Coordinates of C-alpha atoms in Angstrom, one line a residue:
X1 CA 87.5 33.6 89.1
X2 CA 86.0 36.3 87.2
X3 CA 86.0 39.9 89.4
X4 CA 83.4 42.4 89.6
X5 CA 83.8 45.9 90.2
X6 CA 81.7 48.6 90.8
X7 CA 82.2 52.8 90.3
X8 CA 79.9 55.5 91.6
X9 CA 80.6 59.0 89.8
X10 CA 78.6 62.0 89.2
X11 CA 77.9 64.0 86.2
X12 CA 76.8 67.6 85.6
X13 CA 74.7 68.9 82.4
X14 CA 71.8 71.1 81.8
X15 CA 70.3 68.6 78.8
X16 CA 70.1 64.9 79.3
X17 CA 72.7 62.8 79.1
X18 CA 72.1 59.8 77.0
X19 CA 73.5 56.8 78.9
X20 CA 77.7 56.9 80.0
X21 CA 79.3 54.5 78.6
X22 CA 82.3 53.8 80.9
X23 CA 84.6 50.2 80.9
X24 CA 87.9 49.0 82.5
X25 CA 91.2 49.1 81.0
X26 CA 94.5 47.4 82.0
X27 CA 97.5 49.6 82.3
X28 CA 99.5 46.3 82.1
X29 CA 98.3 45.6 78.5
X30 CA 95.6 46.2 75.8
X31 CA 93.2 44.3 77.5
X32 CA 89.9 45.6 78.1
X33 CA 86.7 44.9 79.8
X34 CA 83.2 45.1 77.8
X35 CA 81.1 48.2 78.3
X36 CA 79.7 48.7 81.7
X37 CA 76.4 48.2 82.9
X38 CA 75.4 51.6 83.6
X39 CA 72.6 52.8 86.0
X40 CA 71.3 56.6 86.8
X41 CA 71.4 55.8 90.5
X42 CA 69.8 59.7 91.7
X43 CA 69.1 63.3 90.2
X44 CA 69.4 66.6 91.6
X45 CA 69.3 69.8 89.4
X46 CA 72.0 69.4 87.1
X47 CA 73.9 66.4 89.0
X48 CA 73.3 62.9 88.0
X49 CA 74.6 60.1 90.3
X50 CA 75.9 57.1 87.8
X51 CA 76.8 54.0 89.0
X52 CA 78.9 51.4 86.8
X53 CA 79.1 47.9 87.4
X54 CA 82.2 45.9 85.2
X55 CA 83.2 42.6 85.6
X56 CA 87.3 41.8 84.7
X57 CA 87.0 37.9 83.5
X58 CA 89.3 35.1 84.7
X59 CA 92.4 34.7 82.4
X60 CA 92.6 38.2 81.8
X61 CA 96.1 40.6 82.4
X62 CA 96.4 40.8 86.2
X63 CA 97.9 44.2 88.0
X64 CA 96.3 47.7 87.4
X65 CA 93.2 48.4 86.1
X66 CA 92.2 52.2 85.0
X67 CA 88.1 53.4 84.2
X68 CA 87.9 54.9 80.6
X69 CA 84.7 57.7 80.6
X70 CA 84.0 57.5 76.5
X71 CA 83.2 60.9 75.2
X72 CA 79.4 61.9 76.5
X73 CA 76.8 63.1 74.2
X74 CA 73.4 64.6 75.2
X75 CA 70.1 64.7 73.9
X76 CA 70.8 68.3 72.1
X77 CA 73.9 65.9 70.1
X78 CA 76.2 68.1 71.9
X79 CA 79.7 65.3 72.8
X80 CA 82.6 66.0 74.9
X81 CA 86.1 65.8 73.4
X82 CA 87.5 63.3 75.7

C-alpha cells in the first residue's frame, strides 16, 4: 500500500521564495520519493509556513526515511548552499 506523508516547516527570507522543493529519501538505500507537493500554508513578516505532502510507493525500500530541503532560491536569484 502506497504511504503518504505529510511535513509542516517554516521558512524565513525578506524576498520571496520561489516554491521549496522538498522529497523523501531512504537511509536504507538510494531510493527516493518524487518531489513534494508543496503548499505556502500562512505568512507572517518574514516567516512562511510550508507544508509538504509526499507519498513513499508500495514496493519501495522499507525502514527509515529522511526529508531532503533542495537548495532555496528567491525571486532576487539569491540560492542557499545546501
Amino acid at each position: 500500500m502506497d504511504v503518504p506523508f505529510k511535513a509542516t516547516f517554516v521558512l524565513s527570507d525578506d524576498s520571496a521564495i520561489e516554491e521549496p522543493k522538498v522529497l523523501l529519501k531512504s537511509t536504507a538505500s538510494t531510493q527516493i520519493t518524487e518531489f513534494a507537493k508543496v503548499r505556502e500554508v500562512s505568512k507572517s513578516g518574514k516567516l512562511t509556513l510550508y507544508e509538504a505532502i509526499v507519498t513513499v510507493k508500495r514496493g519501495q525500500t522499507g525502514g527509515k526515511w529522511e526529508w531532503v530541503l533542495y537548495p532555496l532560491r528567491d525571486s532576487l536569484g539569491n540560492t542557499s548552499t545546501s
